[in-house]
Amino acid sequence: MFPQRLLLRASKHASQQLRSPAIRSNFQRRFASTEAPKLTGPQDNPFNRERQAVKGHAAATSDLWRKLSIYVTIPCLIIAAVNAYNLWTEHWEHWAHMPPIDERPEYPYQNIRTKNYIWGDGDKTLFWNDEVNHHKKDE
């Protein structure tokens, strides 16, 4: 619980620092769109000004999504992959403690066969895995 308190205090302190005028003005200058060259003469009309504003907004928005894709999505995918790997290894550690396949009970709802499959020996499904699936024909 102690590290949580430290984290909470640090986040409050960081948010107060971000609200300070010196830092806020740097962020405002950084995220403000750059001035496009001024239109003069017949090119200076409402249509061209709006078009220029849309281009500036599109550039800023695409830059934001590019940064999100690189700095948010990729770390999230890495974290998800590590989590999936840990769950996978935990799952197979659990399977190591189970009795051998031959000693496991077969329940009436498992491996129901009304006719043989057209491949292999006719007993195994298309996605049969000998390490996981079992079928006792004599019972």
mmCIF file of C-alpha atoms in Angstrom:
data_model
loop_
_atom_site.group_PDB
_atom_site.id
_atom_site.type_symbol
_atom_site.label_atom_id
_atom_site.label_comp_id
_atom_site.label_asym_id
_atom_site.label_seq_id
_atom_site.Cartn_x
_atom_site.Cartn_y
_atom_site.Cartn_z
ATOM 1 C CA MET A 1 0.000 0.000 0.000
ATOM 2 C CA PHE A 2 2.939 2.307 0.586
ATOM 3 C CA PRO A 3 3.978 2.374 -3.120
ATOM 4 C CA GLN A 4 0.387 3.269 -4.022
ATOM 5 C CA ARG A 5 0.514 6.310 -1.777
ATOM 6 C CA LEU A 6 3.796 7.397 -3.313
ATOM 7 C CA LEU A 7 2.363 7.005 -6.781
ATOM 8 C CA LEU A 8 -0.739 8.999 -5.848
ATOM 9 C CA ARG A 9 1.339 11.814 -4.346
ATOM 10 C CA ALA A 10 3.674 11.859 -7.350
ATOM 11 C CA SER A 11 0.765 12.052 -9.793
ATOM 12 C CA LYS A 12 -0.782 14.959 -7.865
ATOM 13 C CA HIS A 13 2.557 16.755 -7.838
ATOM 14 C CA ALA A 14 3.062 16.161 -11.579
ATOM 15 C CA SER A 15 -0.427 17.423 -12.427
ATOM 16 C CA GLN A 16 0.188 20.589 -10.415
ATOM 17 C CA GLN A 17 3.440 21.161 -12.277
ATOM 18 C CA LEU A 18 1.695 20.737 -15.617
ATOM 19 C CA ARG A 19 -0.825 23.411 -14.649
ATOM 20 C CA SER A 20 1.916 25.982 -14.090
ATOM 21 C CA PRO A 21 1.919 28.784 -16.693
ATOM 22 C CA ALA A 22 5.499 28.167 -17.824
ATOM 23 C CA ILE A 23 4.894 24.543 -18.788
ATOM 24 C CA ARG A 24 1.392 25.168 -20.096
ATOM 25 C CA SER A 25 2.612 27.871 -22.480
ATOM 26 C CA ASN A 26 5.252 25.505 -23.888
ATOM 27 C CA PHE A 27 2.586 22.872 -24.546
ATOM 28 C CA GLN A 28 0.296 25.424 -26.122
ATOM 29 C CA ARG A 29 3.028 26.611 -28.441
ATOM 30 C CA ARG A 30 4.032 23.076 -29.273
ATOM 31 C CA PHE A 31 0.561 21.841 -30.187
ATOM 32 C CA ALA A 32 -0.589 24.973 -31.991
ATOM 33 C CA SER A 33 -0.800 24.551 -35.732
ATOM 34 C CA THR A 34 1.848 26.285 -37.774
ATOM 35 C CA GLU A 35 0.904 29.312 -39.793
ATOM 36 C CA ALA A 36 0.428 28.580 -43.453
ATOM 37 C CA PRO A 37 1.668 31.144 -45.951
ATOM 38 C CA LYS A 38 -0.762 34.033 -46.245
ATOM 39 C CA LEU A 39 -2.975 34.030 -49.280
ATOM 40 C CA THR A 40 -2.941 37.208 -51.326
ATOM 41 C CA GLY A 41 -4.880 38.516 -54.273
ATOM 42 C CA PRO A 42 -7.600 36.407 -55.872
ATOM 43 C CA GLN A 43 -6.462 33.290 -53.925
ATOM 44 C CA ASP A 44 -7.561 34.952 -50.666
ATOM 45 C CA ASN A 45 -11.193 33.850 -50.533
ATOM 46 C CA PRO A 46 -13.282 31.986 -47.918
ATOM 47 C CA PHE A 47 -13.071 28.668 -49.787
ATOM 48 C CA ASN A 48 -9.257 28.653 -49.918
ATOM 49 C CA ARG A 49 -8.952 29.806 -46.302
ATOM 50 C CA GLU A 50 -11.268 27.016 -45.133
ATOM 51 C CA ARG A 51 -9.411 24.507 -47.288
ATOM 52 C CA GLN A 52 -6.102 25.598 -45.768
ATOM 53 C CA ALA A 53 -7.559 25.275 -42.263
ATOM 54 C CA VAL A 54 -8.834 21.767 -43.048
ATOM 55 C CA LYS A 55 -5.397 20.749 -44.338
ATOM 56 C CA GLY A 56 -3.751 22.042 -41.174
ATOM 57 C CA HIS A 57 -6.252 20.214 -38.981
ATOM 58 C CA ALA A 58 -5.811 16.997 -41.001
ATOM 59 C CA ALA A 59 -2.033 17.198 -40.635
ATOM 60 C CA ALA A 60 -2.253 17.676 -36.867
ATOM 61 C CA THR A 61 -4.824 14.894 -36.473
ATOM 62 C CA SER A 62 -2.888 12.407 -38.585
ATOM 63 C CA ASP A 63 0.235 13.197 -36.587
ATOM 64 C CA LEU A 64 -1.667 12.518 -33.353
ATOM 65 C CA TRP A 65 -2.929 9.149 -34.599
ATOM 66 C CA ARG A 66 0.513 8.197 -35.883
ATOM 67 C CA LYS A 67 1.974 8.902 -32.443
ATOM 68 C CA LEU A 68 -0.836 6.981 -30.751
ATOM 69 C CA SER A 69 -0.228 4.024 -33.052
ATOM 70 C CA ILE A 70 3.474 3.957 -32.306
ATOM 71 C CA TYR A 71 3.655 4.896 -28.637
ATOM 72 C CA VAL A 72 0.422 3.374 -27.314
ATOM 73 C CA THR A 73 -0.600 0.473 -29.539
ATOM 74 C CA ILE A 74 2.776 -1.237 -29.816
ATOM 75 C CA PRO A 75 3.449 -1.295 -26.034
ATOM 76 C CA CYS A 76 -0.110 -2.547 -25.438
ATOM 77 C CA LEU A 77 0.438 -5.372 -27.930
ATOM 78 C CA ILE A 78 3.705 -6.300 -26.230
ATOM 79 C CA ILE A 79 2.031 -6.350 -22.811
ATOM 80 C CA ALA A 80 -0.829 -8.474 -24.189
ATOM 81 C CA ALA A 81 1.655 -10.911 -25.756
ATOM 82 C CA VAL A 82 3.531 -11.314 -22.469
ATOM 83 C CA ASN A 83 0.234 -11.897 -20.661
ATOM 84 C CA ALA A 84 -0.859 -14.496 -23.234
ATOM 85 C CA TYR A 85 2.485 -16.297 -22.939
ATOM 86 C CA ASN A 86 2.218 -16.382 -19.129
ATOM 87 C CA LEU A 87 -1.334 -17.759 -19.314
ATOM 88 C CA TRP A 88 -0.239 -20.352 -21.867
ATOM 89 C CA THR A 89 2.614 -21.637 -19.702
ATOM 90 C CA GLU A 90 0.380 -21.634 -16.621
ATOM 91 C CA HIS A 91 -2.200 -23.674 -18.533
ATOM 92 C CA TRP A 92 0.307 -26.340 -19.563
ATOM 93 C CA GLU A 93 1.755 -26.495 -16.046
ATOM 94 C CA HIS A 94 -1.767 -27.365 -14.924
ATOM 95 C CA TRP A 95 -2.019 -30.102 -17.561
ATOM 96 C CA ALA A 96 1.247 -31.623 -16.311
ATOM 97 C CA HIS A 97 -0.448 -32.443 -12.977
ATOM 98 C CA MET A 98 -3.364 -34.301 -14.557
ATOM 99 C CA PRO A 99 -3.413 -38.103 -14.732
ATOM 100 C CA PRO A 100 -2.217 -39.778 -17.940
ATOM 101 C CA ILE A 101 -4.636 -39.768 -20.868
ATOM 102 C CA ASP A 102 -5.378 -43.495 -20.550
ATOM 103 C CA GLU A 103 -6.505 -43.093 -16.922
ATOM 104 C CA ARG A 104 -8.889 -40.191 -17.494
ATOM 105 C CA PRO A 105 -12.606 -41.003 -17.442
ATOM 106 C CA GLU A 106 -14.598 -40.765 -20.643
ATOM 107 C CA TYR A 107 -18.045 -39.289 -20.204
ATOM 108 C CA PRO A 108 -21.065 -40.222 -22.354
ATOM 109 C CA TYR A 109 -21.170 -36.835 -24.106
ATOM 110 C CA GLN A 110 -17.562 -37.086 -25.295
ATOM 111 C CA ASN A 111 -16.535 -38.533 -28.665
ATOM 112 C CA ILE A 112 -20.017 -39.377 -29.927
ATOM 113 C CA ARG A 113 -19.675 -41.219 -33.255
ATOM 114 C CA THR A 114 -22.653 -41.997 -35.487
ATOM 115 C CA LYS A 115 -20.445 -42.952 -38.428
ATOM 116 C CA ASN A 116 -16.723 -43.028 -39.151
ATOM 117 C CA TYR A 117 -14.885 -40.024 -40.511
ATOM 118 C CA ILE A 118 -13.596 -40.334 -44.079
ATOM 119 C CA TRP A 119 -9.961 -39.643 -43.103
ATOM 120 C CA GLY A 120 -7.411 -41.538 -41.047
ATOM 121 C CA ASP A 121 -8.727 -44.462 -39.002
ATOM 122 C CA GLY A 122 -12.234 -42.935 -38.994
ATOM 123 C CA ASP A 123 -12.226 -42.302 -35.240
ATOM 124 C CA LYS A 124 -10.251 -39.077 -34.916
ATOM 125 C CA THR A 125 -11.697 -35.685 -35.783
ATOM 126 C CA LEU A 126 -9.978 -33.344 -38.213
ATOM 127 C CA PHE A 127 -8.510 -31.319 -35.312
ATOM 128 C CA TRP A 128 -7.486 -34.293 -33.163
ATOM 129 C CA ASN A 129 -4.524 -33.710 -30.838
ATOM 130 C CA ASP A 130 -3.063 -36.869 -29.279
ATOM 131 C CA GLU A 131 -1.617 -34.899 -26.355
ATOM 132 C CA VAL A 132 -5.026 -33.590 -25.304
ATOM 133 C CA ASN A 133 -7.789 -35.737 -26.838
ATOM 134 C CA HIS A 134 -8.472 -39.367 -26.010
ATOM 135 C CA HIS A 135 -11.107 -41.914 -26.935
ATOM 136 C CA LYS A 136 -11.577 -45.305 -25.310
ATOM 137 C CA LYS A 137 -13.210 -47.506 -27.912
ATOM 138 C CA ASP A 138 -13.672 -50.514 -25.627
ATOM 139 C CA GLU A 139 -16.014 -48.703 -23.156
#
